[in-house]
XYZ file of C-alpha atoms in Angstrom:
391
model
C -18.773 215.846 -33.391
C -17.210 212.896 -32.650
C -18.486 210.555 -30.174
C -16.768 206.878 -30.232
C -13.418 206.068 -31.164
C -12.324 203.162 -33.471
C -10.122 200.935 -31.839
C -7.581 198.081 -32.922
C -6.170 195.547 -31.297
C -3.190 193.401 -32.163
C -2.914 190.221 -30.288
C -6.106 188.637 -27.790
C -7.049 186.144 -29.765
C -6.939 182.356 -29.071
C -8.939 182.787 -26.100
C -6.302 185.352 -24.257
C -7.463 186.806 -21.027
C -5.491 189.789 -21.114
C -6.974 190.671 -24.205
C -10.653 190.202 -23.182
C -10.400 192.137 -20.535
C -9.230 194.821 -22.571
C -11.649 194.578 -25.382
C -14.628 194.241 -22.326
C -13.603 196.943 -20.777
C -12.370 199.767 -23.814
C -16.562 198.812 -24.732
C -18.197 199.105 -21.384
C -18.899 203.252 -21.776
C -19.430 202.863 -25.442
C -16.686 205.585 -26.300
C -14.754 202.969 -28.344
C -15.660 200.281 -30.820
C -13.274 197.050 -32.178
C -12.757 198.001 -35.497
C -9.648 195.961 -36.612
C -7.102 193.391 -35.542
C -4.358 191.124 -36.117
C -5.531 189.104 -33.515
C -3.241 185.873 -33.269
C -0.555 184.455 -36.273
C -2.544 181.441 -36.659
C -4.904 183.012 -39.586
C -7.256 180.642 -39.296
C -8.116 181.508 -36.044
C -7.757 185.407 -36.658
C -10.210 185.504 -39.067
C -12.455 183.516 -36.844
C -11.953 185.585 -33.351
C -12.486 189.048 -35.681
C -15.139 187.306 -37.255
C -16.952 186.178 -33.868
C -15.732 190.014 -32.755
C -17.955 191.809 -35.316
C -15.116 192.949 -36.908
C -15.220 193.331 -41.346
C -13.271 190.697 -42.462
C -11.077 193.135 -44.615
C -9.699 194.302 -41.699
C -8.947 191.915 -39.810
C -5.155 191.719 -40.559
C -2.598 189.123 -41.125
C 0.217 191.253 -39.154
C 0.727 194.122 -37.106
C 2.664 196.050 -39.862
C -0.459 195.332 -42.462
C -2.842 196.654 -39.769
C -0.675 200.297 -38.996
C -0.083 200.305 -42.764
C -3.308 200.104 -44.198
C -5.264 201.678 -41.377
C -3.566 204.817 -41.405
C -4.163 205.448 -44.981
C -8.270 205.033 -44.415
C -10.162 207.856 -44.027
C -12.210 205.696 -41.120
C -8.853 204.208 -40.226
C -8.802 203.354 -36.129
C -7.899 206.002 -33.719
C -5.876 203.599 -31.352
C -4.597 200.555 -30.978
C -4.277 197.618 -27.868
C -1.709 196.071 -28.009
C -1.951 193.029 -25.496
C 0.987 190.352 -26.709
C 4.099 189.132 -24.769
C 6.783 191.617 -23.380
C 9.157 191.084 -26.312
C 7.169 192.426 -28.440
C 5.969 195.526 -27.084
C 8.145 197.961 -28.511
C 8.391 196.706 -32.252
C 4.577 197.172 -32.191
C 4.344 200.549 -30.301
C 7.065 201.517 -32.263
C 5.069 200.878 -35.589
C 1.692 202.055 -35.068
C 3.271 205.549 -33.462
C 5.487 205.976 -36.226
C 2.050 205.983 -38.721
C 0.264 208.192 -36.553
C -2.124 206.226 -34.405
C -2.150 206.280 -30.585
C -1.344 203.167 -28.454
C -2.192 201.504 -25.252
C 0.411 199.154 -24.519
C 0.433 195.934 -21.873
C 2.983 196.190 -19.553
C 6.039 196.242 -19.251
C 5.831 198.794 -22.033
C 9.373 197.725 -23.146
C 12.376 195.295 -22.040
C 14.705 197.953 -21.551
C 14.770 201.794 -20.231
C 16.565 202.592 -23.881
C 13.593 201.858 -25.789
C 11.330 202.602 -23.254
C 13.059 206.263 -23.387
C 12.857 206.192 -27.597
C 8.937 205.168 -27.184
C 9.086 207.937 -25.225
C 10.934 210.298 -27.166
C 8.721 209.277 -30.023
C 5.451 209.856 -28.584
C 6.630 213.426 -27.626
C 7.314 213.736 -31.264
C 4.453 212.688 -32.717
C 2.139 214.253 -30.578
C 0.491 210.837 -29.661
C -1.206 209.106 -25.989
C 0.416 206.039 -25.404
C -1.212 204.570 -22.401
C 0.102 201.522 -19.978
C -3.083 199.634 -17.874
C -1.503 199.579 -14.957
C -4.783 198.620 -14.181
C -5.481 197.967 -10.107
C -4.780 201.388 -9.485
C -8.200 202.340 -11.435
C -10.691 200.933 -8.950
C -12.758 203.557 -7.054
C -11.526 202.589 -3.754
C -7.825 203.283 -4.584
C -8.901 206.749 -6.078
C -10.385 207.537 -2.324
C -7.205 206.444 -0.743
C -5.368 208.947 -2.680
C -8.185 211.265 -1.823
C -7.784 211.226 1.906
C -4.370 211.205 1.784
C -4.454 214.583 -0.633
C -6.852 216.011 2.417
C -4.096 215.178 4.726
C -6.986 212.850 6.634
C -3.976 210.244 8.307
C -1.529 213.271 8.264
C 2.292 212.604 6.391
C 2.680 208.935 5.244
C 5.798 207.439 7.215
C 5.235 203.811 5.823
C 3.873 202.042 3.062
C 3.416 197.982 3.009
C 2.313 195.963 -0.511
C 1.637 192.558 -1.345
C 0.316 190.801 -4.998
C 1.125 186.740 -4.101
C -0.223 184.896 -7.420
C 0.471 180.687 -7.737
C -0.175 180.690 -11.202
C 3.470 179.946 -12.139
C 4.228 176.996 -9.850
C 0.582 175.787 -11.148
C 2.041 176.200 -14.494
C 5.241 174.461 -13.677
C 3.392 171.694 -12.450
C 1.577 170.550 -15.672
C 2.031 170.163 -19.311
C 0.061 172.388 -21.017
C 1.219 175.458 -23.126
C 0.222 178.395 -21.020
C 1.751 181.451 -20.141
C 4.524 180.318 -17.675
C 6.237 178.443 -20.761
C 7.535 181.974 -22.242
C 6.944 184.454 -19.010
C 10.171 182.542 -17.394
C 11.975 182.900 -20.325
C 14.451 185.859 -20.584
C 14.663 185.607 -24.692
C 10.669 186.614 -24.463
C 10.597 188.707 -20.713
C 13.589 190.487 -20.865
C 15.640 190.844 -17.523
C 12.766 190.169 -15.039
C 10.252 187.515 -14.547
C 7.839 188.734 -11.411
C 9.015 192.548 -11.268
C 8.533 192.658 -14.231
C 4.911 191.021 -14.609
C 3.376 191.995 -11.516
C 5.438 194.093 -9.512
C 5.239 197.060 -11.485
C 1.789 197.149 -10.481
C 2.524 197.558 -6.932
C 5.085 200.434 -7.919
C 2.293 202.448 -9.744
C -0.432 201.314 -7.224
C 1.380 202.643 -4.342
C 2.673 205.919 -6.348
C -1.503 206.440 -7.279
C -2.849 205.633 -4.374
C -0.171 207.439 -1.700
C 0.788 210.317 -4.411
C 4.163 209.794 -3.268
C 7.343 208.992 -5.318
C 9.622 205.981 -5.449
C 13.330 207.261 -5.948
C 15.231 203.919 -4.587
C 14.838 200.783 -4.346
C 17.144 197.783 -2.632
C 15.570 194.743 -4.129
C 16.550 190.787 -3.016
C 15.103 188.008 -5.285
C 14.517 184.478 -4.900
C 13.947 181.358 -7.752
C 11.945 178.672 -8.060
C 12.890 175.983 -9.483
C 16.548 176.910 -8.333
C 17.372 176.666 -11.857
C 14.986 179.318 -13.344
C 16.532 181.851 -15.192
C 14.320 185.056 -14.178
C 13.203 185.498 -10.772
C 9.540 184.335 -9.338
C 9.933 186.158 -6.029
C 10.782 190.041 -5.303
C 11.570 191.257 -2.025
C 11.696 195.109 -2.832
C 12.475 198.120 0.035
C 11.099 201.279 -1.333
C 12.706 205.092 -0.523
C 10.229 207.411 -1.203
C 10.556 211.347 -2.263
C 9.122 212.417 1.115
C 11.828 210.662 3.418
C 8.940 207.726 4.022
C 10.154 203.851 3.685
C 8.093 200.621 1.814
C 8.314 197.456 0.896
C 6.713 195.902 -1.752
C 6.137 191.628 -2.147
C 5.568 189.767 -4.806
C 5.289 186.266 -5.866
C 4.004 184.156 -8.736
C 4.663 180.777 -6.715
C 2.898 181.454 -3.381
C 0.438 178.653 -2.940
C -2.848 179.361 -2.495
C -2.962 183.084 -3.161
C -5.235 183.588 -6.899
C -5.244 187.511 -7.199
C -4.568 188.714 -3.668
C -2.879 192.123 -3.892
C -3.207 194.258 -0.628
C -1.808 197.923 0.148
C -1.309 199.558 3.657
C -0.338 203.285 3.932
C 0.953 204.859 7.288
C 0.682 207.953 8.714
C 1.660 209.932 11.627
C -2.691 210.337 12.363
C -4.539 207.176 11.081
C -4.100 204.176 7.921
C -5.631 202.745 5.037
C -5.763 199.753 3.987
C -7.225 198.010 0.863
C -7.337 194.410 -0.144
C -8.140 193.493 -3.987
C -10.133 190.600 -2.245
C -12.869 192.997 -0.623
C -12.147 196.093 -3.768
C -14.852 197.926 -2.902
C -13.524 198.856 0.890
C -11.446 200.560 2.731
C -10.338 200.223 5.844
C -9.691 203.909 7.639
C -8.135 204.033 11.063
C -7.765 207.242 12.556
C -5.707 207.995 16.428
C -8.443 207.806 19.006
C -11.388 206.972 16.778
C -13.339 203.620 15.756
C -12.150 201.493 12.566
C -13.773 203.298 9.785
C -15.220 201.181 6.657
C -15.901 203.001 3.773
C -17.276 201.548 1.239
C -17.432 202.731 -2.637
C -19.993 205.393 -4.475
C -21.703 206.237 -0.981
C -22.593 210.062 -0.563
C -19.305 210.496 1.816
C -17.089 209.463 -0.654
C -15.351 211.811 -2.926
C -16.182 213.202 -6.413
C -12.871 211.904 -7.818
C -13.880 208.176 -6.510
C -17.198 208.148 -7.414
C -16.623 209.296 -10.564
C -15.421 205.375 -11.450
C -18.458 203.796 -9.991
C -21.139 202.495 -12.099
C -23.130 200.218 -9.877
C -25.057 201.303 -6.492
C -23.097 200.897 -3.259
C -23.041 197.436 -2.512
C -22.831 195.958 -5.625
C -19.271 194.692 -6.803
C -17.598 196.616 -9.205
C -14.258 194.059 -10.439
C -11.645 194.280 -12.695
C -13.172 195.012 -15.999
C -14.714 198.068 -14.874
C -10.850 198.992 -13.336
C -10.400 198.291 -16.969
C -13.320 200.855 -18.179
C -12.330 202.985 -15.846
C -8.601 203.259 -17.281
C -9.885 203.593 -20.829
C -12.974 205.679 -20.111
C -10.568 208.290 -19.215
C -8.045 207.691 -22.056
C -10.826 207.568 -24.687
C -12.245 210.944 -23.497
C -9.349 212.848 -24.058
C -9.141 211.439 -27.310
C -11.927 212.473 -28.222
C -11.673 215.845 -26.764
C -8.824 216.313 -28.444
C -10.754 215.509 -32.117
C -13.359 217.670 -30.840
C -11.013 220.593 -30.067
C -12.076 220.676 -26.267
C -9.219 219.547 -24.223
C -9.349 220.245 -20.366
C -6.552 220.734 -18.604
C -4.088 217.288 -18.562
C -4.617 216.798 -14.825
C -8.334 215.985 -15.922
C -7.133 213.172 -17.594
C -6.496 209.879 -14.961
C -4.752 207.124 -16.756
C -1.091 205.867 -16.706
C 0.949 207.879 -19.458
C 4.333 207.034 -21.550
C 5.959 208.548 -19.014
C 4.389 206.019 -16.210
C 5.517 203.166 -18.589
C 9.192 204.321 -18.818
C 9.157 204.839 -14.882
C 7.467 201.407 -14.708
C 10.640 199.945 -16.852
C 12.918 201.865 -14.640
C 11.163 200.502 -11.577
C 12.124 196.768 -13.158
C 15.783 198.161 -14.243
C 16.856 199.109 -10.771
C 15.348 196.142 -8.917
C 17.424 193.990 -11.098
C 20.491 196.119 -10.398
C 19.762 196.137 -7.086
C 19.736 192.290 -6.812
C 22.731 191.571 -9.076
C 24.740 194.203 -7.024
C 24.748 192.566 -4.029
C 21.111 193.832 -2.908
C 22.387 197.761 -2.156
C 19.787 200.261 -2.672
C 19.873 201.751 -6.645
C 17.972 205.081 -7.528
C 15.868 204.742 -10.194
C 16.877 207.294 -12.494
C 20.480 205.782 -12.119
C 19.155 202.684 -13.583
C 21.538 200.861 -16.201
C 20.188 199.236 -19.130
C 21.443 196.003 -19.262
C 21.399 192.667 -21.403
C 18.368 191.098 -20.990
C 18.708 187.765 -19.253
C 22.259 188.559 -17.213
């Protein structure tokens, strides 16, 4: 009976956070080990991060298409794969290790476009394969207790929902010299069509779709630029129509001073609100009509099953984003597993973003740039057009 999964990762070397927070957290229940990689193109330092990683040196990998190659013809060959590079090559490399057999979590945006997003799809489907997208905020307890009280109808039907993720990391970026992210993430020919929808507000779109259950069907999006001259936008000004008649809006911003990590969500109903700030994760904030603010506050006895299920600490101690992490692969992993074990549960059991969550993630991106290039009119997201990245 199996009991850990081998795992490979292609790209997280050189020091990447991204990628350490991926291999920290896939470890943290002990359901997966690193196994094999193609960690970075400069070999030198591949064979040093594997190395340092615990990882044989036969298998750590000169290139993505070695790695899916050779590791699907082992007998011990790894069960999945991370994939944690830059946008434009997410679907080459999803692409690849699907088409030899092995399961994928992908970074997001899974792809650049909703046509290969659809054929990663499509492909998946085919094979039979998880591919997972860390749309990774949505994973802490506190979020899964939001969705909770909303399912028990606690602040009655949502008629509003507010979002915020301000970052300053690009206008940090833009003020210095050295080779960082912001060199490539502004940079259509390696993004695609979207710069800040595409890198952080698709984590508001699956945060708010987790944590209200509710379903984004429009969107009228308005961007803005900074420099002026930037090619992709660094602000997104997004309405939101959702499936149950309910209005959003949803802000984001890689060049608000100030602001490291501060994502917040507010959901309104017709009998109370919750709100959550990733500042203070391990709170909520419950107001119900004609009672006292309510704090509740993560793996207490009043919370719910579902929430403290993704708690590994007492109450009171923090729980941050590499458990969010562990939390999002605990749950991938053990289906995996089930499924080599021949005990699969039912697929509701298992509580991690799907292919399907990627392609409505790319969608998400699609329409808020058709939005904005039409004049900022309100697109539905299955009407979405695939354009050329960069117009």
């Amino acid at each position: 009976m199996r009991e850990k999964l081998r795992m490979g990762m292609v790209g997280g070397g050189n020091g990447g956070n991204i990628g350490n927070s991926h291999r920290r957290g896939a470890a943290m229940d002990n359901l997966a080990v690193l196994t094999a990689g193609s960690f970075t193109r400069n070999q030198e330092q591949n064979k040093k991060d594997g190395t340092f990683w615990g990882v044989d040196e036969d298998r750590i990998y000169s290139s993505y298409q070695e790695m899916a190659e050779k590791e699907s013809k082992r007998e011990d060959g790894i069960d999945f794969v991370s994939i944690v590079t830059p946008n434009h090559t997410h679907y080459a490399i999803t692409k690849c290790f699907l088409e030899h057999g092995i399961h994928v979590v992908c970074e997001k945006p899974m792809t650049r476009s909703v046509e290969e997003a659809e054929e990663i799809a499509a492909l998946a489907a085919q094979k039979g394969l998880e591919v997972c997208v860390p749309y990774t905020y949505a994973h802490y307890p506190a979020i899964r207790e939001c969705r909770s009280l909303i399912e028990e109808g606690r602040i009655g039907k949502i008629i509003d929902v507010a979002a915020e993720y301000p970052q300053d990391w690009m206008i940090l970026g833009l003020n210095n010299d050295e080779e960082d992210f912001t060199k490539w993430i502004g940079d259509p020919e390696y993004s695609g069509i979207s710069n800040v929808t595409a890198a952080m507000g698709v984590h508001l779109y699956y945060l708010i779709c987790a944590a209200a259950g509710l379903k984004i069907e429009r969107v009228l999006a308005d961007f803005g630029y900074y420099p002026e001259n930037a090619r992709l936008e660094t602000i997104s000004r997004v309405l939101l129509g959702f499936d149950n008649g309910a209005h959003g809006f949803a802000w984001t911003s890689n060049v608000a001073v100030g602001h490291d990590c501060s994502m917040y969500l507010k959901v309104y109903g017709e009998k109370g609100s919750i709100e959550w700030s990733h500042q203070d994760m391990t709170h909520l904030h419950v107001s119900i009509l004609h009672e006292p603010v309510q704090i509740y506050s993560v793996n207490r006895s009043y919370m719910s099953d579902f929430s403290r299920q993704a708690s590994r600490l007492p109450a009171g101690h923090p729980e941050g984003f590499y458990e969010a992490y562990a939390n999002l692969y605990h749950s991938f992993c053990e289906k995996l597993l089930d499924r080599a074990n021949g005990c699969l549960k039912d697929e509701g059991y298992y509580y991690f973003p799907h292919v399907q969550d990627g392609l409505n993630g790319v969608k998400y991106v699609q329409a808020c740039v058709d939005s904005h290039k039409s004049g900022n009119v309100w697109v539905n997201l299955d009407a979405a057009a695939d354009c050329e990245a960069g117009l």
